[in-house]
Structure formats: structure tokens, C-alpha cells
Short mmCIF file of C-alpha atoms in Angstrom, two decimals:
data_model
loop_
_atom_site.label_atom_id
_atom_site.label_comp_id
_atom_site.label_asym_id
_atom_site.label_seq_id
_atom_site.Cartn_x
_atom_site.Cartn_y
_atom_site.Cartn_z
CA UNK A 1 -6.48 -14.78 0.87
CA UNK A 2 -5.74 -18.14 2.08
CA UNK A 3 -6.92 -19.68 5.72
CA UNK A 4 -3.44 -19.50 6.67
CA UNK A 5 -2.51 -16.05 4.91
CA UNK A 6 -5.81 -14.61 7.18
CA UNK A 7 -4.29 -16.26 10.74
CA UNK A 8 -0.73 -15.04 9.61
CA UNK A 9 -1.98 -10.79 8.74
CA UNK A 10 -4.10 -11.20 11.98
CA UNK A 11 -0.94 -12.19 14.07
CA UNK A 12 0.79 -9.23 12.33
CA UNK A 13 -1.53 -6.80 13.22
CA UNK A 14 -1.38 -7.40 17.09
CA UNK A 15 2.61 -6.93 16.56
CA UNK A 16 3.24 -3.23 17.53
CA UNK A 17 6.36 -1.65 16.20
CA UNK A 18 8.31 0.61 18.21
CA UNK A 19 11.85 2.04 17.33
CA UNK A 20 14.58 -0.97 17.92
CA UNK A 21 16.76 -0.63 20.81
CA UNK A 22 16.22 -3.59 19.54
CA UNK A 23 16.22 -16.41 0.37
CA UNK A 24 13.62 -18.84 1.55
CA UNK A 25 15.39 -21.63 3.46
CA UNK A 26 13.90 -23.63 5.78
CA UNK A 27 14.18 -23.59 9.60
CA UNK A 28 17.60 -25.27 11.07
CA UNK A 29 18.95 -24.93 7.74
CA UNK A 30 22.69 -24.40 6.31
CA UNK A 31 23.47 -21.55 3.92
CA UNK A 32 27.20 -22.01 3.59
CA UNK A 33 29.87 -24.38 4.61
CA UNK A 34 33.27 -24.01 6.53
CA UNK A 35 36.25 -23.36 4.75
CA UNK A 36 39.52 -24.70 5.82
CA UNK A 37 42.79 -23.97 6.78
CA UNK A 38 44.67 -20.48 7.61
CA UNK A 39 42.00 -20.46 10.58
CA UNK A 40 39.15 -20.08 8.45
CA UNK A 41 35.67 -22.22 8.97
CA UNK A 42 35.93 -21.48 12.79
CA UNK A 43 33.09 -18.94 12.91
CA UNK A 44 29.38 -19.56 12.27
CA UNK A 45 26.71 -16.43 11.89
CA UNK A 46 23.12 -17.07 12.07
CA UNK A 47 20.69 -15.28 9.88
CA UNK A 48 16.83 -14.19 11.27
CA UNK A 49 15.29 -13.16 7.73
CA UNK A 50 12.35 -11.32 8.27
CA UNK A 51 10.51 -12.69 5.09
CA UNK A 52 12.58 -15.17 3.00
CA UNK A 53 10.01 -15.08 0.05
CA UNK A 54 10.38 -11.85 -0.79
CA UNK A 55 13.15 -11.83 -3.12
CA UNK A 56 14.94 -8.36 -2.15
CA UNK A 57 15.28 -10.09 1.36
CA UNK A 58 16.42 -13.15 -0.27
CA UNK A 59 19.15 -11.91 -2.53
CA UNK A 60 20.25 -9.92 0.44
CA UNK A 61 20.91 -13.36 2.43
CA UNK A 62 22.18 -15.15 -0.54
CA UNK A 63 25.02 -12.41 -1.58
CA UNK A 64 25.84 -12.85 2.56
CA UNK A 65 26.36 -16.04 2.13
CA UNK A 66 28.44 -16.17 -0.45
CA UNK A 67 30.63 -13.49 0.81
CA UNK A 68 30.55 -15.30 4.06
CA UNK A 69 31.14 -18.90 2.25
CA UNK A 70 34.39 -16.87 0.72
CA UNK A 71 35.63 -15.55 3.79
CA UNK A 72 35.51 -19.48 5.74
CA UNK A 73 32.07 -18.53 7.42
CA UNK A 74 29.57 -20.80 8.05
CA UNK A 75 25.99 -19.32 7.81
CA UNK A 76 22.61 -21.02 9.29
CA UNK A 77 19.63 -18.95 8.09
CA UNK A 78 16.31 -18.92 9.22
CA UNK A 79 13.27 -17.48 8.09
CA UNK A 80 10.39 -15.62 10.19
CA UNK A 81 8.04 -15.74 7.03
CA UNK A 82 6.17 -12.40 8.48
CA UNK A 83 5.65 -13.97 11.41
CA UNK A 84 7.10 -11.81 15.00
CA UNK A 85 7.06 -14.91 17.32
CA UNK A 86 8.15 -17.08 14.74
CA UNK A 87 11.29 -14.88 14.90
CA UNK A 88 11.72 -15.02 18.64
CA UNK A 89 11.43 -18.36 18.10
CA UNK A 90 13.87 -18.47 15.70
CA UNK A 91 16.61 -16.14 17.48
CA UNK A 92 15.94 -18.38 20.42
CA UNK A 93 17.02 -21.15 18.41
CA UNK A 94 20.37 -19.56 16.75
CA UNK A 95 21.23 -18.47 20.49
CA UNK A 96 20.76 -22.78 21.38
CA UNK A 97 22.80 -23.26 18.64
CA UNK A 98 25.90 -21.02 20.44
CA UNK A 99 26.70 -19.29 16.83
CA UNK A 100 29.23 -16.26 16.92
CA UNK A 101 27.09 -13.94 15.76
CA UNK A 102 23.67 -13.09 14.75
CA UNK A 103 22.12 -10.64 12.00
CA UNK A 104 18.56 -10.11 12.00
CA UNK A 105 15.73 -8.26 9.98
CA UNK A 106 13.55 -7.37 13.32
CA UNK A 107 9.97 -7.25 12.58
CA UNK A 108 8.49 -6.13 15.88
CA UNK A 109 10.86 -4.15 18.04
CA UNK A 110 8.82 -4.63 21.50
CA UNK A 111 8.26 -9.30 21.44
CA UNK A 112 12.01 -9.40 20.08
CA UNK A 113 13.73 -7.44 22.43
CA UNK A 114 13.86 -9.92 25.36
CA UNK A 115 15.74 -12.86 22.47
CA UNK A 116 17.87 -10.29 21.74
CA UNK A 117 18.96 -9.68 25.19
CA UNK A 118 19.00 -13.12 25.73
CA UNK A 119 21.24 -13.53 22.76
CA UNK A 120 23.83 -10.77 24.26
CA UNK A 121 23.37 -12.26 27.95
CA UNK A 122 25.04 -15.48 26.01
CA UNK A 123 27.69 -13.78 24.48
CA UNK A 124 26.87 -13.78 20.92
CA UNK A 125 27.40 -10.47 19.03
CA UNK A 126 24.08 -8.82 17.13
CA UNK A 127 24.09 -7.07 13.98
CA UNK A 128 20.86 -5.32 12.81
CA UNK A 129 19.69 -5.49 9.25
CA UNK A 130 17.58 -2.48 8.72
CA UNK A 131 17.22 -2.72 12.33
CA UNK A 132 17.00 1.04 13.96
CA UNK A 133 14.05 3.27 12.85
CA UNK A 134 16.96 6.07 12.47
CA UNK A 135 20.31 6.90 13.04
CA UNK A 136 19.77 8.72 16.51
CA UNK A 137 17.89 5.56 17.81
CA UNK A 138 18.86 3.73 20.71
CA UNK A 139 20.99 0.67 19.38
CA UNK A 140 20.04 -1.29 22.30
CA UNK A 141 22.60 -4.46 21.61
CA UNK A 142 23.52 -4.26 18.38
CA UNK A 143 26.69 -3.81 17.60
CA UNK A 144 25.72 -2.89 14.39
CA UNK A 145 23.15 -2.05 12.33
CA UNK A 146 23.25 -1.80 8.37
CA UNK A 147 20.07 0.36 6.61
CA UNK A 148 19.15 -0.98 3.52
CA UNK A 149 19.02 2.57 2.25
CA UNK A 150 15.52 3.45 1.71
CA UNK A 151 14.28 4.64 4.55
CA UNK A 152 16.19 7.98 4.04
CA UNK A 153 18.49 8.61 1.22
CA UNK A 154 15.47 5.93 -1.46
CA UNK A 155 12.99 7.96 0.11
CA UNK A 156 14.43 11.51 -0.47
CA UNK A 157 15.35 10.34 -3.94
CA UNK A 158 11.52 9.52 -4.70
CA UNK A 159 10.01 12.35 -3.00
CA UNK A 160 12.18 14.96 -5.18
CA UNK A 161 11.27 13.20 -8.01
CA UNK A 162 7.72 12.79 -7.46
CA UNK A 163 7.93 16.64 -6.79
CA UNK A 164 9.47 17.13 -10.14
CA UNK A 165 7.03 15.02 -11.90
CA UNK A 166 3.80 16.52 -10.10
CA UNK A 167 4.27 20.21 -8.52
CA UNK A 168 1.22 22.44 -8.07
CA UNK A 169 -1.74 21.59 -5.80
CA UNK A 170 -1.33 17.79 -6.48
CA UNK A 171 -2.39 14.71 -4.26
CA UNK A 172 -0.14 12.35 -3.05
CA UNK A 173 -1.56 8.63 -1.38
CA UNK A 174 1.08 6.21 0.43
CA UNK A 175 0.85 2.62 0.46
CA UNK A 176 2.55 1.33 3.64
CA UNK A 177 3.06 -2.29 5.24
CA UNK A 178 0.16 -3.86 7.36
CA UNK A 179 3.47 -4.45 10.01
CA UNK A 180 4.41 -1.63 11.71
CA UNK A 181 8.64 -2.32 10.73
CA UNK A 182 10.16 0.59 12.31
CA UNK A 183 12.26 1.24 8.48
CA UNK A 184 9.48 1.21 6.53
CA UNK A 185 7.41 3.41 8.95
CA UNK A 186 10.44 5.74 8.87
CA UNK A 187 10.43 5.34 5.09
CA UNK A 188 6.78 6.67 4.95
CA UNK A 189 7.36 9.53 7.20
CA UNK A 190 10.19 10.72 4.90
CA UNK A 191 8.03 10.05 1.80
CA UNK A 192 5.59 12.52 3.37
CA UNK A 193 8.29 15.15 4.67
CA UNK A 194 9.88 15.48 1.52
CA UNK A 195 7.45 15.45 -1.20
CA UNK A 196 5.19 18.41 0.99
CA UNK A 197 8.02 20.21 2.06
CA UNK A 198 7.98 23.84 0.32
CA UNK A 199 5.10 22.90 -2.09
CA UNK A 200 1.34 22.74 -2.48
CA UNK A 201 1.68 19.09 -2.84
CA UNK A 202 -1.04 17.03 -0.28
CA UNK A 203 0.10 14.20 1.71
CA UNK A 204 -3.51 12.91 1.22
CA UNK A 205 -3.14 9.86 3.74
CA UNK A 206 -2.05 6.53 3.22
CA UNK A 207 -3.32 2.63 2.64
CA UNK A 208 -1.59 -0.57 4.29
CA UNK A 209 -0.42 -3.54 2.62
CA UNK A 210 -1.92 -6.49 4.65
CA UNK A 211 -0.52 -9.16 2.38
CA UNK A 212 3.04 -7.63 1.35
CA UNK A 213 2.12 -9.02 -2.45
CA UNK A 214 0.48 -6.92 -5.76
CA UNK A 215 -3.03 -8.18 -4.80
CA UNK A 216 -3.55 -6.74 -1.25
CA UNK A 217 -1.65 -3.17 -2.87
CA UNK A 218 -4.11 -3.37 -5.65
CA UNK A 219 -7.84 -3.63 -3.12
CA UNK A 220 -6.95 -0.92 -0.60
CA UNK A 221 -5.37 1.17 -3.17
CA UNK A 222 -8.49 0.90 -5.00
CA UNK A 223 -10.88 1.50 -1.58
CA UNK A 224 -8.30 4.48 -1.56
CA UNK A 225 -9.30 5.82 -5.06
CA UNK A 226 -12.92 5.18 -4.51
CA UNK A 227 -13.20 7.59 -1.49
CA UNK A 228 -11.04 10.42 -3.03
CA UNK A 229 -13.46 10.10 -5.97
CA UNK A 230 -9.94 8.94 -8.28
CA UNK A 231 -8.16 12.65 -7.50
CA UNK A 232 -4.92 11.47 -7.02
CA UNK A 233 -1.94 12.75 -8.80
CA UNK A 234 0.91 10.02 -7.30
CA UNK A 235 1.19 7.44 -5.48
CA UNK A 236 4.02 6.00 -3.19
CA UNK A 237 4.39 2.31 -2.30
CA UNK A 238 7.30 0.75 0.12
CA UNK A 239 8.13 -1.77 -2.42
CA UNK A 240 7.87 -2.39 -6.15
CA UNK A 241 4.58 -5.40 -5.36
CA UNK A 242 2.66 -2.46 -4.03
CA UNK A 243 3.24 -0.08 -6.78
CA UNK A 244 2.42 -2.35 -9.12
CA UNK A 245 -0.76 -3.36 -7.53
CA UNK A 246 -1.60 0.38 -7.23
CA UNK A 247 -0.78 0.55 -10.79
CA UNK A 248 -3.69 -1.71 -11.53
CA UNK A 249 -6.42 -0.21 -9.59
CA UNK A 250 -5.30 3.08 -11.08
CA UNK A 251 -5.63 1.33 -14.66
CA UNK A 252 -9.09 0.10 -13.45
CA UNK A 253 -10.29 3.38 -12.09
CA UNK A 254 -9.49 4.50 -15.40
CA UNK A 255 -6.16 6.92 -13.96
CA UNK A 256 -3.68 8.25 -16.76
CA UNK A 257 -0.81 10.03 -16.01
CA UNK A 258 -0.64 8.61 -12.76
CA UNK A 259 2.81 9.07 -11.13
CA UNK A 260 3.67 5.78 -9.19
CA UNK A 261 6.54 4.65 -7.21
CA UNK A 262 8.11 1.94 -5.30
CA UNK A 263 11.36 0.93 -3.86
CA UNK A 264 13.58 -2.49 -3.91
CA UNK A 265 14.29 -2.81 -7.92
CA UNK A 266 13.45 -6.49 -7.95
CA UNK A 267 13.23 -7.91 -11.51
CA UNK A 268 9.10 -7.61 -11.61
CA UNK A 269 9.57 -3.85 -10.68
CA UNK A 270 11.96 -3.40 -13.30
CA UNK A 271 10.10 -4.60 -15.96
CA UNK A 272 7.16 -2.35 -14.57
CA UNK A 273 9.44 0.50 -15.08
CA UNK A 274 10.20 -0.58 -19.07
CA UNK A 275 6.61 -1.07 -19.59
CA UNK A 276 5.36 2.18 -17.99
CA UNK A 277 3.33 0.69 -15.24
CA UNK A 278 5.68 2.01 -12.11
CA UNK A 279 7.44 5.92 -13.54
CA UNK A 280 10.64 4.83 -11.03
CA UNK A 281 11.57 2.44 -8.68
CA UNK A 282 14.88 2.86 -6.28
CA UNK A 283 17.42 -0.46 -6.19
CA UNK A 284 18.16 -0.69 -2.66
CA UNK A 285 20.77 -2.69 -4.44
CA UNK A 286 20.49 -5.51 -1.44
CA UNK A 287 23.24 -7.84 -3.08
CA UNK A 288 25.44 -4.69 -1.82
CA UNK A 289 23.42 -5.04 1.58
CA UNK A 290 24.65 -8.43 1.87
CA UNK A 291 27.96 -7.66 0.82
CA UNK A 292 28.36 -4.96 3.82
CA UNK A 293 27.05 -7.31 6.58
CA UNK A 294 29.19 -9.95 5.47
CA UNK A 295 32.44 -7.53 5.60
CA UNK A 296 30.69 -6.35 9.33
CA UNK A 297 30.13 -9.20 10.58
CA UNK A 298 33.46 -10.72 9.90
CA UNK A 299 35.04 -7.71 11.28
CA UNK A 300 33.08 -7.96 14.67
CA UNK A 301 34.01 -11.38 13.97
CA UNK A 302 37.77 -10.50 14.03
CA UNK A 303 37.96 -8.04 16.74
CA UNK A 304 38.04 -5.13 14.81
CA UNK A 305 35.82 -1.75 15.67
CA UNK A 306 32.65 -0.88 13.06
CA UNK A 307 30.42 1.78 12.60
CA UNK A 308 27.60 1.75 14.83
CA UNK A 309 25.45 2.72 12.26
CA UNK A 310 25.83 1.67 8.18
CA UNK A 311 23.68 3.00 5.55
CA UNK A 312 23.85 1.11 2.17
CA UNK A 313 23.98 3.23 -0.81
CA UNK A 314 20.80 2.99 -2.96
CA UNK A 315 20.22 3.93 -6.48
CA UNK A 316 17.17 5.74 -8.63
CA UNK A 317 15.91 4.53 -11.91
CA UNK A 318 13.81 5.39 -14.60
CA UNK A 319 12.99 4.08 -17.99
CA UNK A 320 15.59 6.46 -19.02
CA UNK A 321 18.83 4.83 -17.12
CA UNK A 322 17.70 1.45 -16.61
CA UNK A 323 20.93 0.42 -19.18
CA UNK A 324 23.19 1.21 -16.18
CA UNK A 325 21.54 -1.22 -13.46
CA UNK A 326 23.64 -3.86 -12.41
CA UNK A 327 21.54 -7.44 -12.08
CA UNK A 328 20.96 -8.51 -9.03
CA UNK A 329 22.25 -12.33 -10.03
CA UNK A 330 25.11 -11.20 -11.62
CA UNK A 331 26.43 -8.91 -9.13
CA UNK A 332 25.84 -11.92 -6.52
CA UNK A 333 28.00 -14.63 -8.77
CA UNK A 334 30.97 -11.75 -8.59
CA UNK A 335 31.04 -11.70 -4.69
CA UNK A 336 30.80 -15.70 -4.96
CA UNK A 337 33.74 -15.45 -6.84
CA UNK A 338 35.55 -13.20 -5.28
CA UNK A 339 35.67 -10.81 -8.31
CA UNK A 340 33.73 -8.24 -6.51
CA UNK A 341 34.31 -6.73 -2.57
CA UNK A 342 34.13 -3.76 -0.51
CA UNK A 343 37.19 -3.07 -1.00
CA UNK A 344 37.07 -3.65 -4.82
CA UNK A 345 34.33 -2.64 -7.15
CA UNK A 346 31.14 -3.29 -4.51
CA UNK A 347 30.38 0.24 -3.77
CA UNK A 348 30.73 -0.10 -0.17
CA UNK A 349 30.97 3.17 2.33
CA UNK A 350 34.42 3.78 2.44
CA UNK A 351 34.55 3.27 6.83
CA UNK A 352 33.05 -0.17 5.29
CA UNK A 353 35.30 -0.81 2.78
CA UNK A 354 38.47 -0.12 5.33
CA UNK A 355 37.47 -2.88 7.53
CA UNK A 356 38.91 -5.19 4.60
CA UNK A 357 42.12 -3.29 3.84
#
């Protein structure tokens, strides 16, 4: 890990998470442009991405601003690269900026409360994007708040079918985030709850991700194998990177038969899942994501009323149904276009998809 990397995981860890009551561009920078005429180009929405390297984040913001571009929006995006004061910082700077509205991936709950605040104290509107551990959380001044999907419907979809594909007396390890974000930590706890639920299945523990990439996955999964002397059955990841770097210290440990799992369905977990390295990996589909806090935000935008709480509908593949996946790129040239909506053919919740009737 570089010099940089080591500063960045040790500012992480001093971050703690607590439930919110709460890609890659460059700081400052534009995503979209006005549009013109009909009243359109009159609203800007700023964008705090969490981590704008990671590409399910990224697509997310891209299909936003496209459907934003489309709808007359401009969007400034900003990116907290892992970093929580970084994104105070940065929400600091959207609120200086007087935009209408601003959606944000919150890393730590606790340093970005007071921004937020600050942000509502100047009248700009908040939208969370995977923002609220759960439903029943305080949405402090969000408006809104969109789930990406896995923390609760992706993770009940894995857990049955890790059940299915295990059963018995089997182990189970987890491979969480080094950053306690209050969706993924929900997203562990549901892992957990539904794959011991009624079995004989063992939540054995779980590892932490400090680097959020395949090679930080792959050494404490492998620490993990080590001290349960390789007697683990599955193993479940928060994203495809740390499933597949599971998958290789179970291929060095010598593991067969190893069921391994990981949500986002990003391109590198997909091919995992052809070539038998990950057994499944849920899409949280975040080009759909995007798509719904576009159609939010310009509804807050417009006056209208939303749901307080949005959960994007996510999707389960194998190497059986991977034929019926939509790409990520092409689904985001659609919304560009115009040829796909919430209204038409984007899969939107139907209180979602009502906003634009």
C-alpha cells in the first residue's frame, strides 16, 4: 500500500459511523450543462460521491447526470475519494456554491452532520444516496434518501442463496469495509441474520476491507483462513473487489467448492461469475440508482412531494442467467437519450415512476 493509501485507511479508521440522521471527476468540476428554454437550465444539483473510483459509484453519478443533463439540470460533482473530511469539505463547498440541491453518499454519519445542517440552514434541499442505515432511521434533513438496494432486499437475496448452496453445519466468514458506512454495516448484519436464521449454518465472524480493492480482500481473507485452519464453507464480501480477492486466498489455501459472494455486478465481478471465481454476485443495477435520484431530485426540484424513503430494485445473478443482465453502459446511453425513464422501461418503484407522469 502506497504512503498516501496508508495516511488515507488511517484517517478512515478514526471516522466512526453511526446511523445518518444524517465517476471520478475532479473537485469544482461540471458534470452536465444547462439546457435552455421552456424554463429548463435554471436548477443546479451538486453531487458528494463518496468514492468516484469505484466504478458502481461512478456509473451511478454518470446515469444522474445524464438524466439530469436531459431534464435542463446542471450537475457539479465532487468526489470525497474515501476521505470523511474531504467530504465536509466538499459539501461545504456545494453549499458556497448556493446550488438547489444536494445528493450525497455520506461516509461518516457523526463529522458530516454539522455540513449537512449547514446546508439546510441555507436553504438547499438534501437527498441521501444510500444515506440511512434503515428505513426506521431518523432522516435528519434529508428530504430523501434512495438505498442502493443491497443492504436489505441484495442481502436477503445472497443469504437464501448461500443457504441453498451450503445447508448443514457449514461456516460462513464476512468481508466488510474498513469504514464503518452505516449501508454496508446494515448490509453485513442482514448477511448474518439471514443466512443463520433457522439453520445450523455459523456466522463464523468477519474480516474488513482496509483498501476497498481485490488486494486488501485477498490478505485478511487469507489471515481469516489461516486461523480457522481453511474450514470455511462461504464467504460473503460487500462488493464484487472483495469477493474476488477472497476468491484468491481461497485458491491459495488450496479451497474447492468454496461458495463466494459479492454485491455491485460491475463488469470485473461479472466476468468472475462466467469464470467460476465468485458463484453470484447481485447488480445493484446503480445506472437505475441514478436514474431514481435524478427523477427525485427534480421532483423536490419542482415542488412536488417524494417518498421519504426509496429503495432501488436490485437483481441476483448466476452463471446460469447472466444472458438477461442489462450492461451497465448501455442502459446509461438509453437514459442519455431519453429512450429509457422511470416512467418508461427503467424499472423504477412505481411512487417513483409517478413523480414523472
Amino acid at each position: 500500500m502506497s504512503n498516501r493509501s496508508r495516511r488515507r485507511t488511517t484517517a478512515l479508521a478514526l471516522a466512526l459511523g453511526a446511523s445518518l440522521t444524517l465517476a471520478a471527476c475532479g473537485s469544482g468540476s461540471d458534470s452536465g450543462s444547462s439546457g435552455g428554454g421552456g424554463g429548463k437550465g435554471d436548477f443546479t444539483v451538486g453531487i458528494s460521491n463518496a468514492q468516484g473510483a469505484q466504478p458502481i459509484l461512478k456509473l451511478t453519478q454518470d446515469s444522474f447526470t445524464a438524466a439530469a443533463k436531459r431534464d435542463g439540470i446542471k450537475v457539479k460533482a465532487l468526489d470525497a475519494q474515501l476521505d470523511p473530511a474531504k467530504q465536509v469539505t466538499d459539501v461545504d463547498q456545494l453549499v458556497a456554491q448556493r446550488v438547489d440541491l444536494i445528493v450525497v453518499y455520506p461516509l461518516d454519519a457523526n463529522s458530516l452532520k454539522p455540513a449537512l445542517k449547514r446546508a439546510e440552514a441555507a436553504g438547499i434541499k438534501v437527498v441521501g444516496w444510500a444515506g440511512m442505515a434503515s428505513p426506521d432511521a431518523d432522516p435528519g434533513v434529508l428530504t430523501s434518501n434512495v438505498d442502493t438496494g443491497g443492504s436489505y432486499r441484495g442481502s436477503k437475496l445472497l443469504g437464501d442463496y448461500v443457504k441453498d448452496k451450503v445447508g448443514g453445519q457449514s461456516k460462513v466468514l464476512g468481508v466488510g469495509l474498513g469504514v464503518p458506512v452505516p449501508a454496508l454495516e446494515t448490509m453485513m448484519s442482514q448477511y448474518d441474520k439471514t443466512v443463520t436464521d433457522g439453520t445450523d449454518i455459523s456466522w463464523i465472524g468477519r474480516v474488513d476491507n482496509p483498501t476497498d480493492d481485490i488486494a486488501g480482500a485477498q490478505k485478511v481473507v487469507a489471515t481469516a483462513l489461516t486461523k480457522y485452519q481453511n474450514d470455511v464453507q462461504a464467504i460473503m464480501a460487500y462488493n464484487d473487489s472483495s469477493a474476488i480477492g477472497a476468491a484468491v486466498a481461497a485458491k491459495a489455501a488450496g479451497l474447492k467448492d468454496v461458495v463466494i459472494v459479492g454485491q455491485n455486478g460491475d463488469e470485473d465481478g461479472v466476468k468472475a461469475v462466467e469464470d467460476g471465481r465468485l458463484s453470484a454476485t447481485v447488480d445493484l443495477v446503480p445506472w437505475r440508482t441514478g436514474l431514481i435520484l435524478a427523477t427525485v431530485s427534480k421532483a423536490i426540484l419542482d415542488g412536488k412531494k417524494v417518498p421519504a424513503y426509496i429503495e432501488s430494485p436490485t437483481e441476483l445473478f448466476t452463471k446460469e442467467n447472466l444472458g438477461d443482465r442489462v450492461p451497465w453502459d448501455e442502459a446509461k446511453s438509453k437514459i442519455a437519450s431519453g429512450a429509457m425513464t422511470c416512467a418508461d422501461g427503467g424499472g423504477c418503484p412505481d411512487d417513483v415512476a409517478s413523480l414523472v407522469k
